[in-house]
Amino acid sequence: VIVGGSNVVSEAVVDVFARALPDGTVFDRLSGADRFATANALVSDAFGAQVPEVFIATGLNFPDALSAAAAAGGSGLPVLLVNGQANTVDPETMRLLTDTLRPDRVTIVGSAAAVSGGIRDQLAARFPVDRLAGPDRYQTSVAINSARFTGAMPRAYLATGTGFADALSGAVLAAVNH
């Protein structure tokens, strides 16, 4: 599965993998017009029916979404990206929430500076909403982990809060080992 459009993962890169893998290997591409639509495509593909909870994070910056990824992934829950500076959730994401995912609860990660009060109010009109946040990205991560990983944990994963690459891989590993 290729995540992102050809402007993100070029056809030249796909061709390299096609030559390296056995004949007949099928490549699927999940993408959208922007990062928000791509996130929706991924969530739609992985979670085609009702889920108990959805995490919402801004797609304008990475730290809160990555902190939520380990918690959500470890519980088999989706993370949707929104334009956190907007006053409302875009119509496509709202349709995915109301028509397909139909969560019992929505958890916003990040403060109102990351995901606006308008988005919170819009979601709260349809779903029970929680917000896990702190005064900065580090304390928001602490809030998410404190709420979701309770009791003694055999291992903790730490990554920088100023770059996304290591935290992305670490979030997947933390979810798998949850």
Coordinates of N, CA and C in Angstrom, one line a residue:
V1 N 0.9 -1.2 0.0 CA 0.0 0.0 0.0 C 0.9 1.2 0.0
I2 N 0.7 2.1 -1.0 CA 1.4 3.3 -1.1 C 0.6 4.4 -0.5
V3 N 1.1 5.1 0.5 CA 0.4 6.1 1.2 C 0.8 7.5 0.7
G4 N -0.2 8.1 0.1 CA 0.0 9.5 -0.5 C 0.0 9.4 -2.0
G5 N -0.3 10.6 -2.6 CA -0.3 10.7 -4.0 C 1.0 10.6 -4.7
S6 N 1.1 10.7 -6.0 CA 2.3 10.6 -6.7 C 3.3 11.7 -6.5
N7 N 2.7 12.8 -6.0 CA 3.6 14.0 -5.6 C 4.3 13.7 -4.3
V8 N 3.8 12.7 -3.5 CA 4.4 12.4 -2.3 C 5.3 11.1 -2.4
V9 N 4.8 10.1 -3.1 CA 5.6 8.9 -3.4 C 5.5 8.8 -4.9
S10 N 6.6 9.1 -5.6 CA 6.5 9.1 -7.1 C 6.4 7.8 -7.7
E11 N 5.9 7.8 -8.9 CA 5.8 6.5 -9.7 C 7.2 5.9 -9.9
A12 N 8.3 6.7 -9.9 CA 9.6 6.2 -10.1 C 10.0 5.3 -8.8
V13 N 9.5 5.7 -7.7 CA 9.8 4.9 -6.5 C 9.0 3.6 -6.5
V14 N 7.7 3.7 -7.0 CA 6.9 2.6 -7.1 C 7.5 1.6 -8.1
D15 N 8.1 2.1 -9.2 CA 8.7 1.2 -10.2 C 9.9 0.5 -9.6
V16 N 10.7 1.1 -8.7 CA 11.8 0.5 -8.1 C 11.3 -0.7 -7.3
F17 N 10.3 -0.5 -6.5 CA 9.7 -1.6 -5.7 C 9.1 -2.7 -6.6
A18 N 8.4 -2.3 -7.7 CA 7.8 -3.3 -8.6 C 8.9 -4.2 -9.2
R19 N 10.1 -3.6 -9.5 CA 11.1 -4.4 -10.0 C 11.8 -5.4 -9.0
A20 N 11.7 -4.9 -7.7 CA 12.4 -5.7 -6.7 C 11.5 -6.8 -6.1
L21 N 10.2 -6.7 -6.3 CA 9.2 -7.6 -5.7 C 8.8 -8.6 -6.8
P22 N 8.3 -9.8 -6.3 CA 7.8 -10.8 -7.3 C 6.8 -10.3 -8.3
D23 N 6.9 -10.9 -9.5 CA 5.9 -10.5 -10.5 C 4.5 -10.8 -10.0
G24 N 3.6 -9.9 -10.3 CA 2.2 -10.0 -9.9 C 1.9 -9.3 -8.6
T25 N 2.9 -8.7 -7.9 CA 2.7 -8.0 -6.7 C 1.7 -6.8 -7.0
V26 N 0.7 -6.7 -6.2 CA -0.3 -5.7 -6.4 C 0.0 -4.5 -5.5
F27 N 0.0 -3.3 -6.1 CA 0.2 -2.1 -5.4 C -1.1 -1.3 -5.4
D28 N -1.5 -0.9 -4.2 CA -2.6 -0.1 -4.0 C -2.1 1.3 -3.5
R29 N -2.8 2.3 -3.9 CA -2.4 3.7 -3.4 C -3.6 4.3 -2.7
L30 N -3.3 4.7 -1.5 CA -4.4 5.4 -0.7 C -3.9 6.9 -0.6
S31 N -4.7 7.7 -1.1 CA -4.3 9.1 -1.1 C -5.6 10.0 -1.2
G32 N -5.3 11.3 -1.1 CA -6.4 12.3 -1.3 C -5.8 13.6 -1.8
A33 N -6.6 14.6 -1.9 CA -6.1 15.9 -2.4 C -5.1 16.5 -1.5
D34 N -5.2 16.2 -0.2 CA -4.3 16.8 0.8 C -4.1 15.8 1.9
R35 N -3.3 16.2 2.9 CA -3.1 15.3 4.1 C -4.3 14.9 4.8
F36 N -5.3 15.8 4.8 CA -6.6 15.5 5.5 C -7.3 14.4 4.8
A37 N -7.4 14.6 3.5 CA -8.1 13.6 2.6 C -7.4 12.2 2.6
T38 N -6.0 12.3 2.6 CA -5.3 11.1 2.7 C -5.5 10.3 4.0
A39 N -5.5 11.1 5.1 CA -5.9 10.5 6.4 C -7.2 9.8 6.4
N40 N -8.2 10.5 5.8 CA -9.5 9.9 5.7 C -9.5 8.7 4.8
A41 N -8.8 8.6 3.7 CA -8.7 7.4 2.9 C -8.1 6.3 3.7
L42 N -7.1 6.5 4.5 CA -6.4 5.5 5.3 C -7.4 5.0 6.3
V43 N -8.1 5.9 7.0 CA -9.0 5.4 8.1 C -10.2 4.7 7.4
S44 N -10.7 5.2 6.3 CA -11.8 4.5 5.6 C -11.4 3.1 5.3
D45 N -10.2 2.9 4.8 CA -9.7 1.6 4.4 C -9.5 0.6 5.6
A46 N -9.0 1.2 6.7 CA -8.7 0.3 7.8 C -9.9 0.1 8.7
F47 N -10.8 1.1 8.8 CA -11.9 1.1 9.7 C -13.2 1.3 9.0
G48 N -13.7 0.4 8.3 CA -14.8 0.5 7.4 C -16.2 0.5 8.2
A49 N -16.2 0.4 9.5 CA -17.4 0.3 10.2 C -17.3 1.1 11.5
Q50 N -18.4 1.0 12.3 CA -18.4 1.7 13.6 C -17.2 1.4 14.5
V51 N -16.7 2.4 15.1 CA -15.6 2.2 16.1 C -16.0 2.8 17.4
P52 N -15.4 2.3 18.5 CA -15.9 2.9 19.8 C -15.4 4.3 20.1
E53 N -14.2 4.7 19.5 CA -13.6 6.0 19.7 C -12.8 6.4 18.5
V54 N -12.7 7.7 18.3 CA -11.9 8.3 17.3 C -11.0 9.4 18.0
F55 N -9.7 9.4 17.7 CA -8.9 10.5 18.1 C -8.8 11.5 17.0
I56 N -8.9 12.8 17.4 CA -8.8 13.9 16.4 C -7.6 14.7 16.8
A57 N -6.7 15.0 15.8 CA -5.5 15.8 16.0 C -5.4 16.8 14.8
T58 N -4.7 17.9 15.1 CA -4.4 18.8 14.0 C -3.4 18.1 13.0
G59 N -3.7 18.4 11.7 CA -2.8 17.9 10.7 C -1.8 19.0 10.3
L60 N -1.8 20.2 11.0 CA -0.9 21.3 10.7 C 0.4 21.2 11.3
N61 N 0.5 20.3 12.3 CA 1.8 20.1 13.0 C 1.7 18.6 13.5
F62 N 2.8 18.0 13.7 CA 2.9 16.6 13.9 C 2.9 16.1 15.4
P63 N 3.3 16.8 16.4 CA 3.6 16.1 17.7 C 2.3 15.5 18.3
D64 N 1.2 16.2 18.3 CA 0.0 15.7 19.0 C -0.5 14.4 18.3
A65 N -0.5 14.4 17.0 CA -1.0 13.3 16.2 C -0.1 12.1 16.5
L66 N 1.2 12.3 16.5 CA 2.1 11.2 16.8 C 2.0 10.6 18.2
S67 N 1.8 11.5 19.2 CA 1.6 11.0 20.5 C 0.3 10.2 20.6
A68 N -0.7 10.6 19.9 CA -2.0 9.9 19.8 C -1.9 8.6 19.1
A69 N -1.0 8.5 18.1 CA -0.9 7.3 17.2 C -0.6 6.1 18.0
A70 N 0.3 6.2 19.0 CA 0.6 5.0 19.8 C -0.6 4.5 20.6
A71 N -1.2 5.5 21.3 CA -2.4 5.2 22.1 C -3.5 4.6 21.2
A72 N -3.8 5.3 20.1 CA -4.9 4.8 19.3 C -4.6 3.5 18.6
G73 N -3.4 3.4 18.1 CA -3.0 2.1 17.4 C -3.0 0.9 18.4
G74 N -2.5 1.2 19.6 CA -2.5 0.1 20.6 C -3.9 -0.4 21.0
S75 N -4.9 0.5 20.8 CA -6.2 0.1 21.1 C -7.1 -0.2 19.9
G76 N -6.4 -0.2 18.7 CA -7.1 -0.5 17.4 C -8.1 0.6 17.1
L77 N -7.7 1.9 17.3 CA -8.6 3.0 17.1 C -8.0 4.0 16.0
P78 N -8.8 4.7 15.3 CA -8.2 5.6 14.3 C -7.9 7.0 14.8
V79 N -7.0 7.6 14.1 CA -6.6 9.0 14.3 C -7.0 9.8 13.0
L80 N -7.9 10.8 13.2 CA -8.2 11.6 12.0 C -7.5 13.0 12.2
L81 N -7.1 13.5 11.1 CA -6.4 14.8 11.0 C -7.4 15.9 10.6
V82 N -7.4 17.0 11.3 CA -8.2 18.1 10.9 C -7.3 19.4 10.8
N83 N -7.8 20.4 10.2 CA -7.2 21.7 10.2 C -7.6 22.3 11.5
G84 N -6.7 22.2 12.5 CA -7.0 22.6 13.8 C -7.3 24.1 14.0
Q85 N -6.9 24.9 13.0 CA -7.1 26.4 13.1 C -8.5 26.7 12.6
A86 N -9.2 25.8 11.9 CA -10.5 26.1 11.3 C -11.5 26.1 12.5
N87 N -12.7 26.7 12.2 CA -13.7 26.7 13.2 C -14.6 25.4 13.1
T88 N -14.5 24.7 12.0 CA -15.3 23.5 11.9 C -14.5 22.4 11.2
V89 N -14.9 21.2 11.4 CA -14.3 20.0 10.7 C -14.8 20.1 9.2
D90 N -13.9 19.7 8.3 CA -14.3 19.8 6.9 C -15.4 18.8 6.6
P91 N -16.2 19.0 5.6 CA -17.4 18.2 5.4 C -17.1 16.7 5.2
E92 N -16.0 16.4 4.5 CA -15.6 15.0 4.2 C -15.3 14.2 5.5
T93 N -14.5 14.9 6.3 CA -14.2 14.2 7.6 C -15.4 14.1 8.5
M94 N -16.3 15.1 8.5 CA -17.5 15.0 9.3 C -18.4 13.9 8.8
R95 N -18.5 13.7 7.4 CA -19.3 12.6 6.9 C -18.7 11.2 7.3
L96 N -17.3 11.1 7.3 CA -16.7 9.9 7.7 C -17.0 9.6 9.1
L97 N -17.0 10.6 10.0 CA -17.3 10.4 11.4 C -18.8 10.0 11.6
T98 N -19.7 10.7 11.0 CA -21.1 10.5 11.2 C -21.7 9.3 10.5
D99 N -21.2 9.1 9.3 CA -21.9 8.0 8.4 C -21.2 6.7 8.5
T100 N -19.9 6.7 8.8 CA -19.1 5.4 8.7 C -18.6 5.0 10.1
L101 N -17.8 5.9 10.7 CA -17.2 5.5 12.0 C -18.1 5.5 13.2
R102 N -19.1 6.5 13.2 CA -20.1 6.6 14.2 C -19.5 6.2 15.6
P103 N -18.5 7.0 16.1 CA -17.9 6.6 17.4 C -18.8 6.9 18.5
D104 N -18.6 6.2 19.6 CA -19.3 6.4 20.9 C -18.6 7.6 21.6
R105 N -17.4 7.9 21.2 CA -16.7 9.0 21.9 C -15.6 9.5 20.9
V106 N -15.4 10.8 21.0 CA -14.3 11.5 20.2 C -13.3 12.1 21.3
T107 N -12.0 11.8 21.0 CA -11.0 12.4 21.9 C -10.1 13.3 21.1
I108 N -10.2 14.6 21.4 CA -9.4 15.6 20.8 C -8.0 15.6 21.5
V109 N -6.9 15.6 20.7 CA -5.6 15.7 21.4 C -5.0 17.1 21.0
G110 N -4.6 17.7 22.1 CA -4.0 19.1 21.9 C -5.0 20.1 22.5
S111 N -4.4 21.2 22.8 CA -5.2 22.3 23.4 C -6.0 23.0 22.3
A112 N -6.8 24.0 22.8 CA -7.6 24.8 21.8 C -6.7 25.5 20.8
A113 N -5.5 25.8 21.2 CA -4.6 26.4 20.2 C -4.2 25.4 19.1
A114 N -4.3 24.1 19.3 CA -4.0 23.1 18.3 C -5.3 22.7 17.6
V115 N -6.3 22.4 18.3 CA -7.6 22.1 17.7 C -8.7 23.0 18.3
S116 N -9.2 23.9 17.5 CA -10.0 25.0 17.9 C -11.2 24.6 18.8
G117 N -11.7 25.6 19.6 CA -12.9 25.4 20.3 C -14.1 25.2 19.4
G118 N -14.1 25.8 18.2 CA -15.2 25.7 17.3 C -15.3 24.2 16.9
I119 N -14.2 23.6 16.6 CA -14.2 22.1 16.2 C -14.7 21.3 17.4
R120 N -14.2 21.6 18.6 CA -14.7 20.9 19.8 C -16.2 21.0 19.9
D121 N -16.7 22.2 19.8 CA -18.2 22.5 19.9 C -19.0 21.7 18.8
Q122 N -18.5 21.8 17.6 CA -19.2 21.1 16.5 C -19.2 19.6 16.8
L123 N -18.1 19.0 17.2 CA -18.1 17.6 17.5 C -18.9 17.2 18.7
A124 N -18.9 18.1 19.8 CA -19.7 17.9 21.0 C -21.2 17.9 20.7
A125 N -21.6 18.6 19.7 CA -23.0 18.6 19.3 C -23.5 17.2 18.8
R126 N -22.5 16.4 18.4 CA -22.9 15.0 17.8 C -22.4 13.9 18.7
F127 N -21.3 14.1 19.4 CA -20.6 13.0 20.1 C -20.2 13.4 21.5
P128 N -20.1 12.5 22.5 CA -19.3 12.9 23.7 C -17.9 13.1 23.3
V129 N -17.3 14.2 23.9 CA -16.0 14.7 23.5 C -15.1 14.8 24.8
D130 N -13.9 14.3 24.7 CA -12.9 14.5 25.7 C -11.8 15.3 25.0
R131 N -11.0 16.0 25.8 CA -9.8 16.7 25.2 C -8.6 16.3 26.1
L132 N -7.6 15.7 25.5 CA -6.3 15.4 26.2 C -5.3 16.5 25.8
A133 N -4.9 17.3 26.7 CA -4.0 18.4 26.3 C -3.1 18.9 27.5
G134 N -2.1 19.6 27.2 CA -1.2 20.2 28.1 C -0.8 21.6 27.5
P135 N 0.0 22.3 28.3 CA 0.3 23.7 27.8 C 1.3 23.6 26.6
D136 N 1.9 22.5 26.3 CA 2.8 22.4 25.2 C 2.7 20.9 24.7
R137 N 3.5 20.6 23.6 CA 3.5 19.3 23.0 C 3.9 18.2 23.9
Y138 N 4.8 18.5 24.8 CA 5.4 17.6 25.7 C 4.4 17.2 26.8
Q139 N 3.7 18.2 27.3 CA 2.7 17.9 28.4 C 1.4 17.3 27.7
T140 N 1.1 17.6 26.5 CA 0.0 16.9 25.8 C 0.4 15.5 25.7
S141 N 1.6 15.1 25.3 CA 2.0 13.7 25.2 C 1.9 13.0 26.5
V142 N 2.3 13.7 27.6 CA 2.1 13.1 28.9 C 0.7 12.9 29.2
A143 N -0.2 13.8 28.9 CA -1.6 13.7 29.2 C -2.2 12.5 28.4
I144 N -1.8 12.3 27.2 CA -2.3 11.2 26.4 C -1.8 9.9 27.0
N145 N -0.5 9.8 27.2 CA 0.0 8.6 27.8 C -0.5 8.2 29.1
S146 N -0.7 9.2 30.0 CA -1.2 9.0 31.3 C -2.6 8.5 31.3
A147 N -3.4 9.0 30.3 CA -4.8 8.6 30.2 C -4.9 7.2 29.6
R148 N -4.0 6.8 28.7 CA -4.2 5.6 27.9 C -3.3 4.4 28.3
F149 N -2.2 4.7 28.9 CA -1.3 3.6 29.3 C -1.2 3.7 30.8
T150 N -2.1 2.9 31.5 CA -2.2 2.9 32.9 C -1.5 1.7 33.5
G151 N -1.0 1.8 34.7 CA -0.4 0.6 35.3 C 1.1 0.5 34.9
A152 N 1.7 -0.5 35.3 CA 3.2 -0.7 35.0 C 3.3 -1.1 33.5
M153 N 4.2 -0.4 32.8 CA 4.4 -0.8 31.4 C 5.8 -1.3 31.4
P154 N 6.0 -2.4 30.6 CA 7.4 -3.0 30.5 C 8.4 -2.2 29.8
R155 N 7.9 -1.2 28.9 CA 8.8 -0.4 28.1 C 8.2 0.9 27.8
A156 N 9.0 1.9 27.7 CA 8.5 3.2 27.2 C 9.3 3.6 26.0
Y157 N 8.7 4.3 25.1 CA 9.4 4.8 23.9 C 9.5 6.3 24.0
L158 N 10.7 6.8 23.8 CA 10.9 8.3 23.8 C 11.5 8.7 22.5
A159 N 11.0 9.8 22.0 CA 11.5 10.4 20.8 C 11.5 11.9 20.9
T160 N 12.2 12.6 20.1 CA 12.3 14.0 20.1 C 10.9 14.6 19.8
G161 N 10.6 15.7 20.3 CA 9.3 16.4 20.0 C 9.5 17.5 19.0
T162 N 10.7 17.6 18.4 CA 11.0 18.6 17.4 C 11.2 18.0 16.0
G163 N 11.1 16.8 15.8 CA 11.2 16.1 14.5 C 10.3 14.9 14.5
F164 N 9.7 14.6 13.3 CA 8.7 13.6 13.3 C 9.1 12.2 12.9
A165 N 10.3 12.0 12.2 CA 10.6 10.7 11.6 C 10.8 9.6 12.7
D166 N 11.6 9.9 13.7 CA 11.8 8.8 14.7 C 10.5 8.6 15.5
A167 N 9.8 9.6 15.8 CA 8.6 9.4 16.6 C 7.5 8.7 15.8
L168 N 7.5 8.8 14.5 CA 6.6 8.0 13.6 C 6.8 6.6 13.7
S169 N 8.1 6.2 13.6 CA 8.4 4.7 13.7 C 8.2 4.3 15.1
G170 N 8.6 5.1 16.1 CA 8.4 4.7 17.5 C 6.9 4.6 17.9
A171 N 6.1 5.4 17.3 CA 4.6 5.3 17.6 C 4.1 3.9 17.2
V172 N 4.5 3.5 16.0 CA 4.0 2.2 15.5 C 4.5 1.1 16.4
L173 N 5.8 1.1 16.8 CA 6.4 0.1 17.6 C 5.7 0.1 19.0
A174 N 5.5 1.3 19.6 CA 4.8 1.4 20.8 C 3.4 0.8 20.8
A175 N 2.7 1.0 19.7 CA 1.3 0.5 19.5 C 1.4 -1.0 19.4
V176 N 2.3 -1.5 18.6 CA 2.4 -3.0 18.5 C 2.8 -3.7 19.8
N177 N 3.6 -3.0 20.6 CA 4.0 -3.6 21.8 C 3.2 -3.2 23.0
H178 N 2.0 -2.6 22.8 CA 1.2 -2.2 23.9 C 0.6 -3.4 24.6

